[in-house]
mmCIF file of C-alpha atoms in Angstrom:
data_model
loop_
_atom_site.group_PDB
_atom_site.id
_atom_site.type_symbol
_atom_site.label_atom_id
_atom_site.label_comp_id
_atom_site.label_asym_id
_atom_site.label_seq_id
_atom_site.Cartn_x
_atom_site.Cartn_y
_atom_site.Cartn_z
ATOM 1 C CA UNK A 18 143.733 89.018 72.861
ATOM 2 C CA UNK A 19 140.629 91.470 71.753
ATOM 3 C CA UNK A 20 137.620 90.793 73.555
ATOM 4 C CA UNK A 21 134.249 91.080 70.750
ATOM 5 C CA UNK A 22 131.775 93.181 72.480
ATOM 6 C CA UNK A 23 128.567 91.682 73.516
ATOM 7 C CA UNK A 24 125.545 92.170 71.479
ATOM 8 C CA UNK A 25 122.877 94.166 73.387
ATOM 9 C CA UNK A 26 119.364 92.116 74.438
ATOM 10 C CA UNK A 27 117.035 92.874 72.878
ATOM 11 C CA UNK A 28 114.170 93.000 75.259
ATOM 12 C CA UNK A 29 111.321 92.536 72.379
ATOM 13 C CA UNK A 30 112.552 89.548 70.314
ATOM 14 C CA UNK A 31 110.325 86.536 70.643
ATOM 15 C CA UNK A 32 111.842 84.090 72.858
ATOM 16 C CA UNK A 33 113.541 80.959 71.042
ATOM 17 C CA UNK A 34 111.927 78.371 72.771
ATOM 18 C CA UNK A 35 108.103 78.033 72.258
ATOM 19 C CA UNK A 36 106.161 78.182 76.083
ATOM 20 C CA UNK A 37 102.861 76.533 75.900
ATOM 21 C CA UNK A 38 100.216 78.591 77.869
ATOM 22 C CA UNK A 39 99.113 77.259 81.378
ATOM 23 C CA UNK A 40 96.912 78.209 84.324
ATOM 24 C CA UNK A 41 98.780 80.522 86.798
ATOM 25 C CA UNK A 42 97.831 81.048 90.067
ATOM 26 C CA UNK A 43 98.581 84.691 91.309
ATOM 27 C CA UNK A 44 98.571 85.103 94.947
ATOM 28 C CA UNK A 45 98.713 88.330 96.519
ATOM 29 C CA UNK A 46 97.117 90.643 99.172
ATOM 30 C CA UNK A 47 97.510 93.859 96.831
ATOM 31 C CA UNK A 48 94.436 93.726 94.494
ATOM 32 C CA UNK A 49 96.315 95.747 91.728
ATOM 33 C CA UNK A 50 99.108 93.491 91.598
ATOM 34 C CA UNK A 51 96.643 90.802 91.120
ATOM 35 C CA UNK A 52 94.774 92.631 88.280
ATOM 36 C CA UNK A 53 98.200 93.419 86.458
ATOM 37 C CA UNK A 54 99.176 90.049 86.907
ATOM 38 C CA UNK A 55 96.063 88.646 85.512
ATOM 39 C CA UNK A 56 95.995 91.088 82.552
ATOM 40 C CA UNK A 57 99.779 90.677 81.463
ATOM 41 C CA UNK A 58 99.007 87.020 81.594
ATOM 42 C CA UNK A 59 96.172 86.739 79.973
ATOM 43 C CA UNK A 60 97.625 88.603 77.391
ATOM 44 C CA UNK A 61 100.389 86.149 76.428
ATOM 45 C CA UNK A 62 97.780 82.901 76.408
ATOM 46 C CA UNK A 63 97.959 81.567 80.487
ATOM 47 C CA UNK A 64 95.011 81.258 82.501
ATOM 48 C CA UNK A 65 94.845 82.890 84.975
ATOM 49 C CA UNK A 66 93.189 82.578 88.874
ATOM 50 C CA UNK A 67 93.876 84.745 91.990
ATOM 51 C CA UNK A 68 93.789 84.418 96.046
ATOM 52 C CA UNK A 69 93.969 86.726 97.752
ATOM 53 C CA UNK A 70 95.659 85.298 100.894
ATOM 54 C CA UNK A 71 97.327 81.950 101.457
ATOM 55 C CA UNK A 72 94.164 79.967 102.630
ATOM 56 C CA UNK A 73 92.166 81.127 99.330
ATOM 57 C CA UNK A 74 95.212 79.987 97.223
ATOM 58 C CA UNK A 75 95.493 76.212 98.756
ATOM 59 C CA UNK A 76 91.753 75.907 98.377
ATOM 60 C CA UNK A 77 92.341 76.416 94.953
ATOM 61 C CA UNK A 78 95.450 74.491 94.553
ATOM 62 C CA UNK A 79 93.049 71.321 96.367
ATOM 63 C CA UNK A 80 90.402 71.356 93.785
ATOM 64 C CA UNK A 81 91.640 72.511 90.242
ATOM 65 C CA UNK A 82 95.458 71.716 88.150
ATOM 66 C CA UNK A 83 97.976 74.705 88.361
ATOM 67 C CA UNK A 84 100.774 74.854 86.308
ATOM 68 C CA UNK A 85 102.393 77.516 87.893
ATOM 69 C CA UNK A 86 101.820 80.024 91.608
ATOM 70 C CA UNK A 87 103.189 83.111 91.730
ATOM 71 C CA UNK A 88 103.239 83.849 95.477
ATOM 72 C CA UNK A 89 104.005 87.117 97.057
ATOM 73 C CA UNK A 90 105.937 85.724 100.112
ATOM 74 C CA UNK A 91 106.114 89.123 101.743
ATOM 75 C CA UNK A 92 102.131 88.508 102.613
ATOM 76 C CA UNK A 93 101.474 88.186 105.930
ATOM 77 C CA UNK A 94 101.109 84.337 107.380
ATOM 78 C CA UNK A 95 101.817 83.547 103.571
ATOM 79 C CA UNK A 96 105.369 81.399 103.869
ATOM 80 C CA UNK A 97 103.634 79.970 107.217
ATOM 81 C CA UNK A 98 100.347 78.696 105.711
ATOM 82 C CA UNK A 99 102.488 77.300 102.698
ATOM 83 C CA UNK A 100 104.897 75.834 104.350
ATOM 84 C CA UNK A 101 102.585 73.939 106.636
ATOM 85 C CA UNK A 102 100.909 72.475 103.132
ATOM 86 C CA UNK A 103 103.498 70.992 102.342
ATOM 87 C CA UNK A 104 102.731 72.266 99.021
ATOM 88 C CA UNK A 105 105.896 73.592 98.229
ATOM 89 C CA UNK A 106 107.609 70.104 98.690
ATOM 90 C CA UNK A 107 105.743 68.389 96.353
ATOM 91 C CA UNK A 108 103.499 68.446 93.364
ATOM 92 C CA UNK A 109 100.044 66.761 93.030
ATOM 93 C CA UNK A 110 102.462 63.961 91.072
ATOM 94 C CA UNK A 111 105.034 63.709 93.949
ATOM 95 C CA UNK A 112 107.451 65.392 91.684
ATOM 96 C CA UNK A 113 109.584 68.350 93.646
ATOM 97 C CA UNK A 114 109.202 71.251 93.265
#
């Protein structure tokens, strides 16, 4: 039996499945990674907020719907502060996460 050879990705084809923009909270400690973050984002249709530690970022997650964090867990106190939220256990609708 031959085995076909795979088609290459290709990196720059549009995705098949449609993604409907959201808010994305970015939370990191390295204000360039923040900035890149937000800009690459913003750039495919997400809104975007940052924190800058993990205090800032469940302050934000307390008062305003986000769809999605991105969380730097290498931060310092970051996985400690989060995990004491409770934040990462469950959504605002009780759903897991």
């Amino acid at each position: 039996m031959v085995e076909q050879p795979q088609k290459p990705i290709d990196r720059h084809s549009k995705p098949s499945a449609i993604v409907r923009p959201g808010i994305i909270l970015v939370v990191d400690d390295i204000k360039e990674n923040r900035e890149l973050f937000e800009l690459r984002l913003e750039m495919k249709g997400h809104g975007v907020v940052l924190a800058d530690d993990g205090a800032a970022a469940l302050e934000i997650l307390a008062n305003q719907p986000i769809d999605l964090v991105l969380l730097d867990v290498l931060m310092p106190e970051i996985v400690r502060v989060i995990a004491r939220s409770g934040v990462l256990t469950s959504g605002s609708s009780g759903d897991q996460v």
